[in-house]
Amino acid sequence: MTSTDTPQTLVPQDSADPAAPKGAPVMLALHQTALGGPEVLRLTELPRPAPGPGEILVAVHAAGLNPTDFKHRAMSVFLPPPPQTLGWDVSGTVVETGFGVTLFRPGDEVFGMLPYPYGAGSHAEYVTGPTRAFAAKPAGIDHVQAAALPLAALTAWQALVETADLRAGQRVLIHAAAGGVGHLAVQIAKERGAHVTGTASAPKHDFLRELGADACIDYRSEDFTDAEEPYDIVLDTLGGETATRSVGVLRPGGVLVSLLPSSKDTRAAAEKAQVRAVVLLVEHDHAGMRAVAELVGRDRLRAHVSGTFPLAEGARAHALGETGRTTGKLVITVR
Ligand SMILES: NC(=O)c1ccc[n+]([C@@H]2O[C@H](COP(=O)([O-])OP(=O)(O)OC[C@H]3O[C@@H](n4cnc5c(N)ncnc54)[C@H](OP(=O)(O)O)[C@@H]3O)[C@@H](O)[C@H]2O)c1
């Protein structure tokens, strides 16, 4: 894995806008003009965006990578076909503010999640976004740490706290608890006083315990439906059969929050078991970002960054991430 210590000298592979006016500011971006494997990502010179009303222009220091980046690189999930620059997570410095912005000033350090799904573009040297997609970066963490948090932490927060209304003493099952969303969800659930069980392969159980998990299930050798006591909440990061089988471990009135589209089988099982089954799509969220920053500030939430890659090597980060084995997060470093 590549360290962030060495300054990057970036040389564009492509120039996407030969018609751009001479002298207009440009930037490098991890850009694609076709859907496909990681090789479609090219370091490309593009016009630098300017902030519109209510927006800030951010000089990107680091940008987190999420499975939705791999998915949108390969297929048109929510977005129109390329050209496109992906990346929703960002940590950086405000360079310019658009009309009406009062929350931030040039020079402020911010982190945030660009509006999902239509606001992507952080895998670049600069990005614009609505002010309220951001919050002040906590002083105690660097940009790499901060860039790892937004999308995954907001997902965990919106799922457990806002959707499932997690209360102290409740029992929570978190699938893929060592992954990007899962490892932050474990910490958020513990901070709220829940009893947390996480699924992961056995070598990752020490990691889960360090995060505060009370119990670990090795999904390769154990069946999570063998639970002795029912759960109040399941965070389903896997979908499919796992979602349907998760209904059976919830008490009546319990909540299944899925991050992937639910099947007819899951919905039928939930109705029969009197379980509330919902699918969550993460939203950009100023209050959520402030809540995340507050937890970080109190040392109750930390992203585990297992790899960093310079922007020019973003394709390698995609290839590693889409193996589905990441512990914590991968981050692209820009400056
Ligand atoms: N709806 C939304 O708004 C939303 C938001 C965020 C994420 N998502 C989706 O949620 C999913 C998870 O995202 P993520 O960022 O957490 O992914 P991730 O970081 O790529 O997850 C990797 C982890 O998954 C674990 N894993 C793989 N198969 C598993 C299984 N069968 N049981 C338990 N753990 C397993 C791996 O552990 P091992 O190596 O031990 O297998 C690895 O640590 C993705 O599909 C993503 O697109 C949706």
XYZ file of C-alpha atoms and ligand atoms in Angstrom:
383
model
C 0.000 0.000 0.000
C 1.177 3.489 -0.738
C 2.091 5.953 1.968
C 0.791 9.509 1.952
C 4.130 10.973 3.005
C 5.655 11.598 -0.416
C 4.354 14.617 -2.317
C 2.681 13.617 -5.538
C 3.709 14.788 -8.953
C 0.664 14.168 -11.062
C 0.842 14.005 -14.823
C -2.457 13.855 -16.684
C -3.090 10.857 -18.903
C -5.870 12.636 -20.766
C -7.280 16.088 -21.315
C -11.045 15.947 -21.435
C -11.936 19.455 -22.524
C -9.827 20.766 -25.404
C -12.477 23.468 -25.979
C -11.974 25.037 -22.514
C -10.947 28.733 -22.691
C -7.154 29.266 -22.523
C -5.941 30.245 -19.046
C -9.069 28.916 -17.269
C -8.129 27.036 -14.084
C -7.783 23.297 -14.487
C -7.380 20.343 -12.154
C -6.646 16.641 -12.298
C -9.396 14.146 -11.676
C -9.828 10.391 -11.676
C -12.175 10.460 -14.624
C -13.878 7.922 -16.880
C -15.549 8.193 -20.247
C -16.878 4.611 -20.316
C -18.183 2.084 -17.808
C -15.912 -0.844 -17.052
C -13.138 -2.251 -14.873
C -10.631 -0.135 -12.913
C -8.667 0.447 -16.137
C -11.343 2.897 -17.375
C -10.224 5.365 -14.682
C -7.799 7.912 -16.171
C -6.006 10.803 -14.521
C -7.528 13.565 -16.619
C -7.153 17.339 -16.825
C -10.562 18.966 -16.390
C -11.799 22.508 -15.834
C -11.711 23.395 -12.144
C -15.303 23.799 -10.909
C -16.519 27.107 -9.483
C -18.875 27.259 -6.505
C -22.478 28.114 -7.329
C -24.888 29.839 -4.929
C -24.829 28.098 -1.551
C -21.783 26.034 -2.490
C -18.151 25.865 -1.434
C -15.109 25.006 -3.538
C -12.912 22.574 -1.623
C -9.256 21.755 -2.320
C -9.370 18.010 -1.762
C -6.713 16.625 0.579
C -8.126 13.108 0.791
C -11.226 11.315 -0.457
C -12.676 8.073 0.847
C -13.526 5.161 -1.397
C -16.810 3.276 -1.029
C -18.356 0.253 -2.740
C -20.727 2.628 -4.518
C -17.651 4.039 -6.331
C -16.803 0.575 -7.701
C -20.433 -0.055 -8.603
C -20.900 3.265 -10.411
C -17.568 2.848 -12.202
C -18.779 -0.459 -13.630
C -22.482 0.208 -14.232
C -25.070 2.980 -14.270
C -26.694 2.342 -10.896
C -28.216 5.760 -10.204
C -26.174 8.027 -12.471
C -26.467 8.679 -16.198
C -23.721 7.087 -18.317
C -20.187 8.624 -18.175
C -18.258 10.881 -18.584
C -18.029 11.081 -14.827
C -15.759 11.681 -11.871
C -16.772 9.609 -8.856
C -16.164 10.079 -5.139
C -18.627 11.230 -2.488
C -16.351 11.414 0.551
C -14.091 14.410 0.935
C -11.826 16.120 3.424
C -10.060 19.324 2.454
C -9.749 23.085 2.687
C -12.320 25.643 1.576
C -10.871 27.731 -1.276
C -13.838 29.823 -2.304
C -17.453 30.311 -1.233
C -20.449 30.898 -3.467
C -23.179 33.481 -3.033
C -24.961 33.336 0.314
C -22.558 31.021 2.151
C -22.196 31.954 5.820
C -21.121 28.668 7.380
C -17.542 28.475 6.080
C -14.769 30.788 4.922
C -11.746 30.209 2.699
C -9.086 28.401 4.702
C -11.550 26.390 6.816
C -10.887 22.659 7.013
C -14.024 20.655 6.273
C -15.134 17.095 5.716
C -18.350 15.828 4.241
C -20.359 13.635 1.926
C -21.440 15.161 -1.380
C -25.153 14.763 -2.193
C -25.825 11.115 -2.907
C -26.129 9.973 -5.620
C -25.985 12.995 -7.944
C -23.231 15.112 -6.376
C -20.146 12.900 -6.880
C -16.758 14.286 -7.903
C -14.343 14.211 -4.948
C -11.782 11.943 -6.624
C -10.170 15.075 -7.990
C -8.004 17.982 -6.884
C -11.041 20.233 -6.343
C -14.738 19.685 -5.839
C -17.789 21.838 -5.179
C -20.743 20.928 -3.014
C -23.559 22.497 -1.013
C -22.288 23.979 2.235
C -24.524 21.840 4.353
C -23.025 18.614 2.993
C -19.997 19.492 5.146
C -18.997 20.097 8.734
C -15.818 21.425 10.282
C -13.131 18.742 10.259
C -12.394 17.661 13.843
C -9.026 19.116 14.829
C -7.787 15.876 16.362
C -7.746 13.857 13.128
C -5.918 14.316 9.833
C -7.509 14.578 6.397
C -7.018 10.873 5.643
C -8.898 9.881 8.793
C -11.571 12.491 8.126
C -12.037 11.428 4.493
C -12.683 7.847 5.591
C -15.691 8.807 7.680
C -18.502 10.664 5.893
C -20.480 8.217 3.733
C -19.920 5.159 5.914
C -20.442 6.970 9.219
C -23.543 8.820 7.990
C -24.956 5.507 6.777
C -24.387 3.894 10.172
C -25.786 6.955 11.982
C -28.859 7.295 9.770
C -29.520 3.537 9.990
C -29.057 2.936 13.701
C -29.913 6.248 15.326
C -32.390 7.926 12.993
C -34.107 4.963 11.355
C -34.012 2.261 14.041
C -34.024 4.660 17.037
C -31.400 2.572 18.817
C -31.680 2.713 22.618
C -29.305 1.744 25.423
C -29.578 -1.915 26.350
C -30.887 -3.040 22.955
C -29.335 -5.964 21.135
C -27.951 -5.191 17.686
C -26.602 -7.509 15.008
C -24.275 -5.893 12.462
C -23.429 -7.837 9.316
C -19.965 -7.318 7.775
C -18.975 -5.550 10.976
C -15.311 -5.217 9.920
C -16.174 -3.330 6.715
C -16.460 0.396 6.051
C -19.992 0.844 7.362
C -19.850 -2.031 9.850
C -16.796 -0.945 11.854
C -18.262 2.532 12.377
C -21.710 1.096 13.149
C -20.202 -1.052 15.909
C -18.697 2.044 17.546
C -21.871 4.123 17.191
C -24.023 1.331 18.639
C -21.636 0.841 21.563
C -21.543 4.556 22.261
C -25.324 4.470 22.604
C -25.149 1.632 25.103
C -26.244 -1.275 22.907
C -25.152 -4.902 23.121
C -23.413 -5.460 19.777
C -22.834 -8.654 17.840
C -20.883 -8.475 14.586
C -20.340 -10.957 11.779
C -16.887 -11.245 10.178
C -14.397 -13.944 9.271
C -12.515 -15.241 12.327
C -9.212 -13.369 11.725
C -11.121 -10.094 12.070
C -12.693 -10.876 15.458
C -9.885 -9.231 17.459
C -10.480 -6.067 15.413
C -14.205 -6.183 16.227
C -13.505 -6.638 19.937
C -11.130 -3.673 19.891
C -13.986 -1.622 18.442
C -16.125 -2.697 21.386
C -18.195 -5.572 19.958
C -19.620 -7.798 22.690
C -19.898 -10.917 20.528
C -18.522 -12.025 17.152
C -19.897 -14.567 14.707
C -17.624 -16.204 12.148
C -19.987 -16.231 9.185
C -17.839 -18.898 7.489
C -18.258 -21.535 10.205
C -21.246 -20.373 12.273
C -24.881 -19.689 11.485
C -25.973 -16.277 12.746
C -29.556 -17.538 13.001
C -28.487 -19.788 15.915
C -28.821 -16.766 18.238
C -29.915 -17.603 21.789
C -31.780 -14.334 22.264
C -33.572 -12.275 19.608
C -32.142 -8.957 18.440
C -33.919 -5.596 18.468
C -32.111 -4.302 15.372
C -30.197 -5.864 12.471
C -28.025 -3.731 10.199
C -27.933 -5.653 6.928
C -25.028 -4.688 4.693
C -25.216 -7.828 2.558
C -28.781 -8.161 1.260
C -30.225 -11.241 -0.484
C -30.625 -14.339 1.628
C -28.815 -12.740 4.569
C -31.546 -10.097 4.743
C -34.354 -12.659 4.621
C -32.720 -14.890 7.221
C -32.073 -11.866 9.435
C -35.819 -11.383 9.878
C -35.871 -14.638 11.838
C -33.438 -13.380 14.501
C -35.475 -10.241 15.289
C -38.113 -9.956 17.991
C -41.611 -8.938 16.857
C -41.484 -5.161 16.504
C -37.737 -5.308 15.791
C -36.153 -3.401 12.902
C -34.194 -4.667 9.900
C -32.310 -1.843 8.175
C -30.958 -2.967 4.810
C -28.475 -1.036 2.716
C -29.267 -2.980 -0.459
C -32.614 -3.356 -2.246
C -34.870 -5.831 -0.451
C -36.399 -8.892 -2.081
C -40.025 -9.991 -2.085
C -38.982 -12.870 0.195
C -37.513 -10.488 2.775
C -40.598 -8.285 2.739
C -42.942 -11.291 3.073
C -40.875 -12.774 5.926
C -40.872 -9.410 7.720
C -44.618 -9.017 7.437
C -45.186 -12.509 8.788
C -42.770 -11.976 11.696
C -44.143 -8.486 12.480
C -40.739 -6.990 11.891
C -40.204 -3.526 10.379
C -37.993 -3.979 7.311
C -36.680 -0.829 5.630
C -34.120 -0.023 2.961
C -31.966 3.038 3.609
C -30.217 5.186 1.020
C -27.720 7.477 2.721
C -28.331 11.237 2.369
C -25.961 14.175 2.715
C -26.603 15.590 6.105
C -25.085 18.560 7.932
C -26.578 17.558 11.301
C -25.324 13.997 10.793
C -21.821 15.250 9.932
C -21.801 17.371 13.073
C -22.901 14.368 15.123
C -20.066 12.336 13.583
C -17.587 15.142 14.305
C -18.826 15.348 17.883
C -18.279 11.597 18.417
C -14.778 11.900 16.936
C -14.088 14.874 19.198
C -15.039 12.807 22.255
C -12.845 9.949 21.026
C -15.835 7.655 20.602
C -15.511 7.161 16.838
C -12.447 6.473 14.714
C -12.166 5.260 11.133
C -9.725 2.430 10.599
C -7.838 3.217 7.374
C -6.280 0.039 6.022
C -4.847 1.539 2.837
C -4.103 4.852 1.119
C -3.502 5.414 -2.588
C -2.452 8.574 -4.430
C -5.018 9.912 -6.892
C -2.899 8.632 -9.793
C -3.265 5.110 -8.386
C -6.996 5.279 -7.820
C -7.552 2.332 -10.166
C -5.476 0.139 -7.826
C -7.616 1.257 -4.898
C -10.764 0.308 -6.821
C -9.336 -3.121 -7.688
C -8.471 -3.809 -4.051
C -11.750 -2.461 -2.682
C -13.947 -4.468 -4.949
C -12.528 -7.738 -3.642
C -14.958 -7.077 -0.755
C -12.361 -7.943 1.905
C -11.458 -4.459 3.122
C -11.027 -3.998 6.848
C -12.312 -0.503 7.634
C -11.676 1.929 4.788
C -9.487 2.733 1.782
C -8.661 6.377 1.104
C -7.375 8.257 -1.943
C -4.831 10.942 -1.089
C -4.692 14.072 -3.219
C -2.434 16.648 -1.541
N -27.767 2.128 0.877
C -26.749 2.935 1.189
O -26.914 4.143 1.335
C -25.383 2.331 1.419
C -24.415 3.078 2.104
C -23.173 2.490 2.347
C -22.915 1.197 1.883
N -23.876 0.529 1.188
C -23.624 -0.838 0.700
O -23.399 -1.657 1.849
C -22.467 -2.671 1.534
C -21.337 -2.638 2.567
O -20.592 -1.435 2.412
P -19.170 -1.306 3.119
O -18.599 0.000 2.739
O -19.280 -1.644 4.558
O -18.387 -2.491 2.355
P -16.900 -3.015 2.524
O -16.124 -2.112 3.394
O -16.378 -3.322 1.183
O -17.105 -4.412 3.283
C -16.015 -5.267 3.373
C -16.219 -6.235 4.529
O -17.295 -7.120 4.263
C -17.012 -8.309 4.968
N -17.825 -9.394 4.422
C -17.892 -9.811 3.134
N -18.786 -10.829 3.040
C -19.273 -11.034 4.275
C -20.245 -11.927 4.822
N -20.884 -12.815 4.073
N -20.531 -11.840 6.151
C -19.903 -10.941 6.947
N -18.963 -10.070 6.488
C -18.667 -10.127 5.177
C -15.523 -8.491 4.778
O -15.027 -9.229 5.872
P -14.285 -10.625 5.616
O -13.002 -10.294 4.901
O -14.148 -11.154 6.985
O -15.202 -11.435 4.727
C -14.977 -7.064 4.768
O -14.377 -6.691 5.991
C -22.018 -2.408 0.085
O -22.776 -3.222 -0.787
C -22.365 -0.953 -0.121
O -22.573 -0.619 -1.488
C -25.089 1.074 0.928
